[in-house]
Short mmCIF file of C-alpha atoms in Angstrom, two decimals:
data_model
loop_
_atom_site.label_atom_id
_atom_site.label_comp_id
_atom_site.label_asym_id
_atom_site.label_seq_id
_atom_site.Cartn_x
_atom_site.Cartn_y
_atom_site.Cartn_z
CA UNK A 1 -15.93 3.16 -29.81
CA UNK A 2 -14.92 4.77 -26.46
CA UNK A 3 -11.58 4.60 -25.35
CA UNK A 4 -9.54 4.90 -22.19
CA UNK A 5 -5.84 5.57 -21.75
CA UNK A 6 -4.59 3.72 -18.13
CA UNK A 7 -0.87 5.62 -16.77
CA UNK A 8 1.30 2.69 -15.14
CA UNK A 9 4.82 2.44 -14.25
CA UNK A 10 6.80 0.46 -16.70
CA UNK A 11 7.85 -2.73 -14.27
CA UNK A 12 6.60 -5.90 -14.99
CA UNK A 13 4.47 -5.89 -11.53
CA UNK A 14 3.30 -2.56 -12.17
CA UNK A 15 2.39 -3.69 -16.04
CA UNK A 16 0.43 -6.73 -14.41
CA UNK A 17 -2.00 -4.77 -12.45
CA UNK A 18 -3.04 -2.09 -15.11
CA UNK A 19 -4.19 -4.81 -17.02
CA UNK A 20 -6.39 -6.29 -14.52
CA UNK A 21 -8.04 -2.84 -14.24
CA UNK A 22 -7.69 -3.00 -17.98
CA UNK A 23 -9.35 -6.42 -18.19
CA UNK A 24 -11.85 -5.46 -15.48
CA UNK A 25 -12.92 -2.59 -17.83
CA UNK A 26 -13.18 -4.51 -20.50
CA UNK A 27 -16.00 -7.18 -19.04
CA UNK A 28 -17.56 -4.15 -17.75
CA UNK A 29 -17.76 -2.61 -20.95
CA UNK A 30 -17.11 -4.65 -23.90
CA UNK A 31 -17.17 -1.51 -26.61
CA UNK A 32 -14.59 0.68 -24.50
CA UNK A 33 -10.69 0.49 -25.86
CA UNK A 34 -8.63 0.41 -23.15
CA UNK A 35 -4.62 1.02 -23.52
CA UNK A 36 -2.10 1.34 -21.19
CA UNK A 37 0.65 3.96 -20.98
CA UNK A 38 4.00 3.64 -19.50
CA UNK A 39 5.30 6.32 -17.33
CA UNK A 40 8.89 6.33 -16.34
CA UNK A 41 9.13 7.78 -12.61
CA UNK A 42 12.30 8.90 -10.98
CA UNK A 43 11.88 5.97 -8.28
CA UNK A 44 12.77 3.71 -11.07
CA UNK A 45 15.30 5.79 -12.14
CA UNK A 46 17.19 5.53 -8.40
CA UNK A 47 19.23 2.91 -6.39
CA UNK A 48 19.14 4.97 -3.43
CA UNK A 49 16.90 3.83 -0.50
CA UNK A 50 13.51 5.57 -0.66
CA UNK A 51 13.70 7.49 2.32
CA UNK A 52 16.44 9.60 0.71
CA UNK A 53 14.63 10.11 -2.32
CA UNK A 54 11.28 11.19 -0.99
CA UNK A 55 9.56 7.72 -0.16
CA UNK A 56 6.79 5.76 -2.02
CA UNK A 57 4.91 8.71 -3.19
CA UNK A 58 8.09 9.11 -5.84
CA UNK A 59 6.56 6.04 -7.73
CA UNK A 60 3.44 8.12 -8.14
CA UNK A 61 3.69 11.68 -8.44
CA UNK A 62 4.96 11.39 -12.42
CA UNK A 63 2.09 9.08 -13.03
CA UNK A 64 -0.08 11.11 -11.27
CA UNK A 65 0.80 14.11 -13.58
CA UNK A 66 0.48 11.95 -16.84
CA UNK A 67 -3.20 12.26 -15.83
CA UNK A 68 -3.28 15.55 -14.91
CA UNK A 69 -1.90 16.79 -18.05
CA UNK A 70 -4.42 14.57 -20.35
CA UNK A 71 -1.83 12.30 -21.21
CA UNK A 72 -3.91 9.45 -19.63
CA UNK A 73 -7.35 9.46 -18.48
CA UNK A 74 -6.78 7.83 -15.08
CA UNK A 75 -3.63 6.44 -13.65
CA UNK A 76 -2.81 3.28 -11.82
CA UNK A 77 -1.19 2.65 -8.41
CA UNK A 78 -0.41 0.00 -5.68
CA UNK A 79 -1.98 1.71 -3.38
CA UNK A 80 0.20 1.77 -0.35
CA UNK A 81 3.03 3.37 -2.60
CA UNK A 82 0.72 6.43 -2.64
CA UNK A 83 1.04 9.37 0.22
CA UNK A 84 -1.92 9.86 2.36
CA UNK A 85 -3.28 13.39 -0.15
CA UNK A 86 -3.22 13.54 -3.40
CA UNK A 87 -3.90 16.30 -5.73
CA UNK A 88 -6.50 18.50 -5.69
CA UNK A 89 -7.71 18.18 -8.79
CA UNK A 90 -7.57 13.80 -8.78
CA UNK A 91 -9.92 11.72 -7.54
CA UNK A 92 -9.31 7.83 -5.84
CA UNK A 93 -12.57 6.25 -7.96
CA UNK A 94 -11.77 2.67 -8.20
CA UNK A 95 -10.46 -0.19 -5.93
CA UNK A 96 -10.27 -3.70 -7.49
CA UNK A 97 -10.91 -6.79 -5.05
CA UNK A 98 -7.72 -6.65 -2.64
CA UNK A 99 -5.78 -9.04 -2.51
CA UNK A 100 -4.25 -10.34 0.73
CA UNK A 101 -2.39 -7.54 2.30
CA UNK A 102 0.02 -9.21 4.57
CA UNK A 103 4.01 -9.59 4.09
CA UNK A 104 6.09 -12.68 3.94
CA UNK A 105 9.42 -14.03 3.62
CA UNK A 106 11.86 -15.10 0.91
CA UNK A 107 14.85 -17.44 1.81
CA UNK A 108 14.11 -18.45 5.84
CA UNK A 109 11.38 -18.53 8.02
CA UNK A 110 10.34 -16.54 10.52
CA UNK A 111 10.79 -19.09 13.28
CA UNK A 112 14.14 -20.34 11.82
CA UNK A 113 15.93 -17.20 11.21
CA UNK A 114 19.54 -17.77 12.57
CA UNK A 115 20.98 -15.03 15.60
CA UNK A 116 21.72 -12.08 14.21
CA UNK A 117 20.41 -13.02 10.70
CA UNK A 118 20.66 -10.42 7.83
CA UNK A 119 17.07 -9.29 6.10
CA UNK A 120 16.98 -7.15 2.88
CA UNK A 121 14.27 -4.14 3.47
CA UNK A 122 14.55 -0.88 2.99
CA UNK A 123 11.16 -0.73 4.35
CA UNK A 124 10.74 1.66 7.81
CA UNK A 125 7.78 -0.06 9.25
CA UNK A 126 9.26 -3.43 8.47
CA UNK A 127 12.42 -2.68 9.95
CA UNK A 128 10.71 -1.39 12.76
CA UNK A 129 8.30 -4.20 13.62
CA UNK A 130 10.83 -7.16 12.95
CA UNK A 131 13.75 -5.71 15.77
CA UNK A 132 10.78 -5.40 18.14
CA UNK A 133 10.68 -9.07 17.87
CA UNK A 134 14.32 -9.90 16.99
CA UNK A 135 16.01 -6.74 18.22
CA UNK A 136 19.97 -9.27 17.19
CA UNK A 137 18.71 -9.04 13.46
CA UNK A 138 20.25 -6.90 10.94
CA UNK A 139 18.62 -5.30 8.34
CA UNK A 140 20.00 -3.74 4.65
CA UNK A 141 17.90 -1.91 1.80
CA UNK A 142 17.35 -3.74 -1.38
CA UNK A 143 16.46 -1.64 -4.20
CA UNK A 144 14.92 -3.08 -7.67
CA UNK A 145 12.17 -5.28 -9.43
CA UNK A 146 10.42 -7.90 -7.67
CA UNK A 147 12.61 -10.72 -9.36
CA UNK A 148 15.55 -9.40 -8.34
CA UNK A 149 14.58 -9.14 -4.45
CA UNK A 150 13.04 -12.34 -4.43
CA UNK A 151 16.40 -13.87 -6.12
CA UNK A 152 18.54 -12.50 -2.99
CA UNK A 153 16.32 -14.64 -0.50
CA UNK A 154 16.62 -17.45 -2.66
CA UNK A 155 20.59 -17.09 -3.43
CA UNK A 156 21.72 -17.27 0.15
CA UNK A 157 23.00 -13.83 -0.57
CA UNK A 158 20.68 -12.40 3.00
CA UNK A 159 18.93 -14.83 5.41
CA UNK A 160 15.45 -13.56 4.04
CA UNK A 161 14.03 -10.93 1.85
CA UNK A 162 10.62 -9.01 3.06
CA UNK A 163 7.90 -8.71 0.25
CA UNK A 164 4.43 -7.95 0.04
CA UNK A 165 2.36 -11.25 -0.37
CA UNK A 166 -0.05 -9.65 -3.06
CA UNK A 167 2.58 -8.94 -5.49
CA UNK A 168 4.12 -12.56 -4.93
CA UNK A 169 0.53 -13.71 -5.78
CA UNK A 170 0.03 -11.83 -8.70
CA UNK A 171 3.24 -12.78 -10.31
CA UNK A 172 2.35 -16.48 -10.24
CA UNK A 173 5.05 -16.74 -6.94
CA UNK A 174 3.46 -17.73 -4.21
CA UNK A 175 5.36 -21.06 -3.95
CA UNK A 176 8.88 -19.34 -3.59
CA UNK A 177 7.27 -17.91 -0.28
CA UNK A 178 8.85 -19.24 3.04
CA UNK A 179 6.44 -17.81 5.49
CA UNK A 180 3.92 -15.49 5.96
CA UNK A 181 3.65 -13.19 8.59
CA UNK A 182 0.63 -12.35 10.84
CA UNK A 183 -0.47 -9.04 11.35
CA UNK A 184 0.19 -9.84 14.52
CA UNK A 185 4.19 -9.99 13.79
CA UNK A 186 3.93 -7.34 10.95
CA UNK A 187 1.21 -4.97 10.52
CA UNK A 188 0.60 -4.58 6.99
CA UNK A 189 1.86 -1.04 5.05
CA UNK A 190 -1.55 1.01 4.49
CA UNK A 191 -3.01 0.26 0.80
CA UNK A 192 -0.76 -3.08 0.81
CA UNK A 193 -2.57 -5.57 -1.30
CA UNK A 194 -5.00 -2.97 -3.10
CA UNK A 195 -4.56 -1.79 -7.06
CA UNK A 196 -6.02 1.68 -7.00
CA UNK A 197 -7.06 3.91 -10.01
CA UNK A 198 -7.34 7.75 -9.96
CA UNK A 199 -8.33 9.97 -12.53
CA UNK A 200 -9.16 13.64 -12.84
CA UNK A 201 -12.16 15.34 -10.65
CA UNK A 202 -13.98 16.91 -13.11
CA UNK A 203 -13.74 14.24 -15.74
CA UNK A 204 -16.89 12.21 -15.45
CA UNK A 205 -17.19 10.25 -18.43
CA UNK A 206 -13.56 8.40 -16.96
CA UNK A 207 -15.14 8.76 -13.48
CA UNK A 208 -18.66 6.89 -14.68
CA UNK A 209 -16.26 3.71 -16.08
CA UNK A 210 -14.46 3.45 -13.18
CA UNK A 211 -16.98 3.23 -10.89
CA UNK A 212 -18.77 0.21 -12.58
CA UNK A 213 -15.31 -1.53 -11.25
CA UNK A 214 -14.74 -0.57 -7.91
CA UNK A 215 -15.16 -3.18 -5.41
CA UNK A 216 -16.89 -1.64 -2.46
CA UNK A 217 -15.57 -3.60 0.62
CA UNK A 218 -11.89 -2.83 -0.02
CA UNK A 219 -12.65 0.49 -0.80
CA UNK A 220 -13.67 1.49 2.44
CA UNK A 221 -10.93 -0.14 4.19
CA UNK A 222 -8.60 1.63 2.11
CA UNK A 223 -9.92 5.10 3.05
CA UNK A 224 -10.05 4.03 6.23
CA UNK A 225 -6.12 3.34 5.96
CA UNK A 226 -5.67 6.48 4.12
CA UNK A 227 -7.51 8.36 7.24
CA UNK A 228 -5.01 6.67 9.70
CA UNK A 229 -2.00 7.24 7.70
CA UNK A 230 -2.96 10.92 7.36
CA UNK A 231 -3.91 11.36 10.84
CA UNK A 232 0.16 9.82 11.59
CA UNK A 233 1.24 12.41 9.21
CA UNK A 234 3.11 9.48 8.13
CA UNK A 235 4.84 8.06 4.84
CA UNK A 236 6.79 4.73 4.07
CA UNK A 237 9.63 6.91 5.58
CA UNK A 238 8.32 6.90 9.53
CA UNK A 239 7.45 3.22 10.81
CA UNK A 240 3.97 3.35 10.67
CA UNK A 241 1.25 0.63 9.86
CA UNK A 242 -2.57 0.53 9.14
CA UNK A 243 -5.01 -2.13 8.43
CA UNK A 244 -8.71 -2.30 8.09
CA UNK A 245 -11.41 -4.94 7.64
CA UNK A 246 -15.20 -5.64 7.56
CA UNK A 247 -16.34 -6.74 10.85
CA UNK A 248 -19.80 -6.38 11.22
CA UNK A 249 -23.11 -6.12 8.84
CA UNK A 250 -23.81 -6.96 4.85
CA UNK A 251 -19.83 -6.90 3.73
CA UNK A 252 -19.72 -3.66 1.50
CA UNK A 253 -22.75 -1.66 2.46
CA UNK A 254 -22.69 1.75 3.67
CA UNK A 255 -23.59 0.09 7.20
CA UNK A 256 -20.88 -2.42 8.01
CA UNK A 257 -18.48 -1.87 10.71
CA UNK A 258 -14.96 -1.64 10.36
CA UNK A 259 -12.16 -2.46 12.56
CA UNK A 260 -9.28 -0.66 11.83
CA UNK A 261 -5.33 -1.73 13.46
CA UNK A 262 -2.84 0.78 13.55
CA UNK A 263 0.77 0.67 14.35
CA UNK A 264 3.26 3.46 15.17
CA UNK A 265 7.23 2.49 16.08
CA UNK A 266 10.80 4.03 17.06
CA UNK A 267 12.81 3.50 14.07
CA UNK A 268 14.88 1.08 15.93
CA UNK A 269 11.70 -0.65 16.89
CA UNK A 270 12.56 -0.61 20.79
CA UNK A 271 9.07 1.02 21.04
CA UNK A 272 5.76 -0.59 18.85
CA UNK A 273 2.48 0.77 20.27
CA UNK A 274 -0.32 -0.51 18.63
CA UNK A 275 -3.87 0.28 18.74
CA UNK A 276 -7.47 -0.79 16.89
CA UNK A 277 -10.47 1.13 16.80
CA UNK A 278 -13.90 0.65 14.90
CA UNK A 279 -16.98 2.46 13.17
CA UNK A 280 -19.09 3.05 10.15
CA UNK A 281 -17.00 5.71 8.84
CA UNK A 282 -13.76 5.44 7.48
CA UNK A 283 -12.60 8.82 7.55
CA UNK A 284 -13.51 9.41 11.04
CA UNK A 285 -12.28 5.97 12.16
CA UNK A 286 -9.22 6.05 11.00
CA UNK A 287 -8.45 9.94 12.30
CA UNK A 288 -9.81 8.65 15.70
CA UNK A 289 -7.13 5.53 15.68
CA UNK A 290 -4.13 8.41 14.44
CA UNK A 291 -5.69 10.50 17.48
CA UNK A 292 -5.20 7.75 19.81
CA UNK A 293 -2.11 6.07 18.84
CA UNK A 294 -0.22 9.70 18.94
CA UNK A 295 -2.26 11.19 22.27
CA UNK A 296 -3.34 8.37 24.07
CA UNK A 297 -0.51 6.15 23.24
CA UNK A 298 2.09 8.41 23.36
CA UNK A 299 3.29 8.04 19.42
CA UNK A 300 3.54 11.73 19.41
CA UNK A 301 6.73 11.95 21.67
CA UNK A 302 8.66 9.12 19.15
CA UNK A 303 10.87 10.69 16.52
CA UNK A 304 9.45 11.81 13.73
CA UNK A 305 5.89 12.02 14.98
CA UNK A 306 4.82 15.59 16.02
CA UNK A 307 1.28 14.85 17.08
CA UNK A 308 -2.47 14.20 15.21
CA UNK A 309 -2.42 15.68 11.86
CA UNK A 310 -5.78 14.87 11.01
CA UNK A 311 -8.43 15.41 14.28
CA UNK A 312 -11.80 15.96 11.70
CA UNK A 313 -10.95 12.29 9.07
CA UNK A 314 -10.84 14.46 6.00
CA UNK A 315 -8.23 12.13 4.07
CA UNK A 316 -9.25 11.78 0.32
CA UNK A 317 -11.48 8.95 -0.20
#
């Protein structure tokens, strides 16, 4: 019988998703074992707000190397925790189904929330987004597992905690949701709502499983978030956004249109210029968006933001 080791972080939400890859491989190939390995990362390890310990990419580089150094055969992420390259020698091969990308509120609506409310997010492009609209809130981090944040919102302890809607719907927790935001309030983090698995390059056997279980459509909006974010030269640190999504043609064939929305902000979210493109490719679409957004928007005179990283779209699929 074939087997196949999965790398995952060691939280319960973490846990959750590498067994729906788990469970997708399974259906897709009822004689392949499939275990999971738990990989302690040094983001899990910390209290200290992630953009003083190196952002989201520090909940993936030590699962990333479990795979590199045949510990696991392929390793699995939330994708917007992972930077915009990866290594060399890993591939992205599979993106389940995504799930619904956008972010929502724990404790008080977004309508409701009182002057000068306190909300619990150590996330940049949240922080950013949320003073453009309510420049009297105030903001704090809020480090830990998902039943922890979600506790503060619900305690009284902060006005309202931000969290990703996916991961509220995966854990069974939609109904402890107070609102939902539109894109149009909160441009979604690039990745948000999509599990992706990696594994190494040359290691086609892994490579030929995985791709019996990647779901097309929300593969090609992710690299076409992955193009944008690269193009930013941006990371959960610098209050940047992306989000892509089928517009035109057969949904998932090499022909459809996409229309990607991108978001770049001041950190104190006094400026928010956002900008969508579209196209067939998601490489190139998303590096023109970057382009445009930092050049024709005027992103690249912002802190942080030094100008198009990424002219040609070659972000890793």
């Amino acid at each position: 019988m074939a087997s196949l080791r999965l790398a995952s972080r060691g939280s319960p939400l973490a846990l959750l998703q590498s067994e729906l890859v788990a469970d997708a491989l399974r259906a897709a190939h009822q004689d392949l074992e499939v275990e999971v390995v738990v990989v302690r990362t040094s983001g899990d390890d910390s209290t200290a707000p992630l953009n003083q310990i190196g952002g989201q990419g520090i909940f993936v580089t030590e699962v990333e190397a479990a795979v590199a150094d045949g510990r696991a055969d392929a390793a699995v992420h939330s994708a917007k925790d992972m930077p915009s390259t990866m290594p060399a020698d890993l591939v992205l091969e599979a993106v389940l189904p995504r799930a619904d990308a956008r972010d929502g509120l724990v404790g008080c609506t977004w309508a409701d929330l009182p002057p000068g409310a306190l909300i619990a997010t150590g996330s940049a492009r949240r922080q950013a987004q949320l003073a453009y609209g309510r420049p009297d809130l105030i903001f704090t981090d809020l480090r830990g597992n998902m039943e922890r944040r979600v506790a503060k919102g619900e305690d009284g302890s902060v006005a309202a905690v931000v969290v990703a809607v996916a991961a509220m719907s995966r854990l069974g927790w939609l109904s402890r949701l107070t609102d939902i935001l539109d894109p149009t309030v909160m441009l979604p983090q690039a990745g948000q709502g999509a599990i992706a698995v990696q594994c190494r390059a040359g290691d086609e056997p892994t490579r030929d499983f995985l791709s019996t279980i990647d779901h097309v459509p929300s593969h090609r909006t992710l690299r076409a978030e992955r193009a944008t974010l690269a193009g930013l030269g941006g990371s959960c640190t610098l209050p940047v956004g992306a989000w892509a999504e089928i517009c035109a043609g057969e949904a998932g064939s090499d022909e459809s249109a996409l229309r990607v929305h991108g978001m770049v902000a001041s950190a104190d979210g006094r400026v928010v210029i956002r900008m969508t493109r579209e196209g067939d490719d998601p490489e190139r679409v998303g590096a023109e968006l970057a382009r445009a957004l930092l050049v024709d928007g005027g992103g690249s005179g912002l802190d942080g933001f030094d100008g198009p990283n990424d002219l040609n779209g070659s972000a890793p699929p």
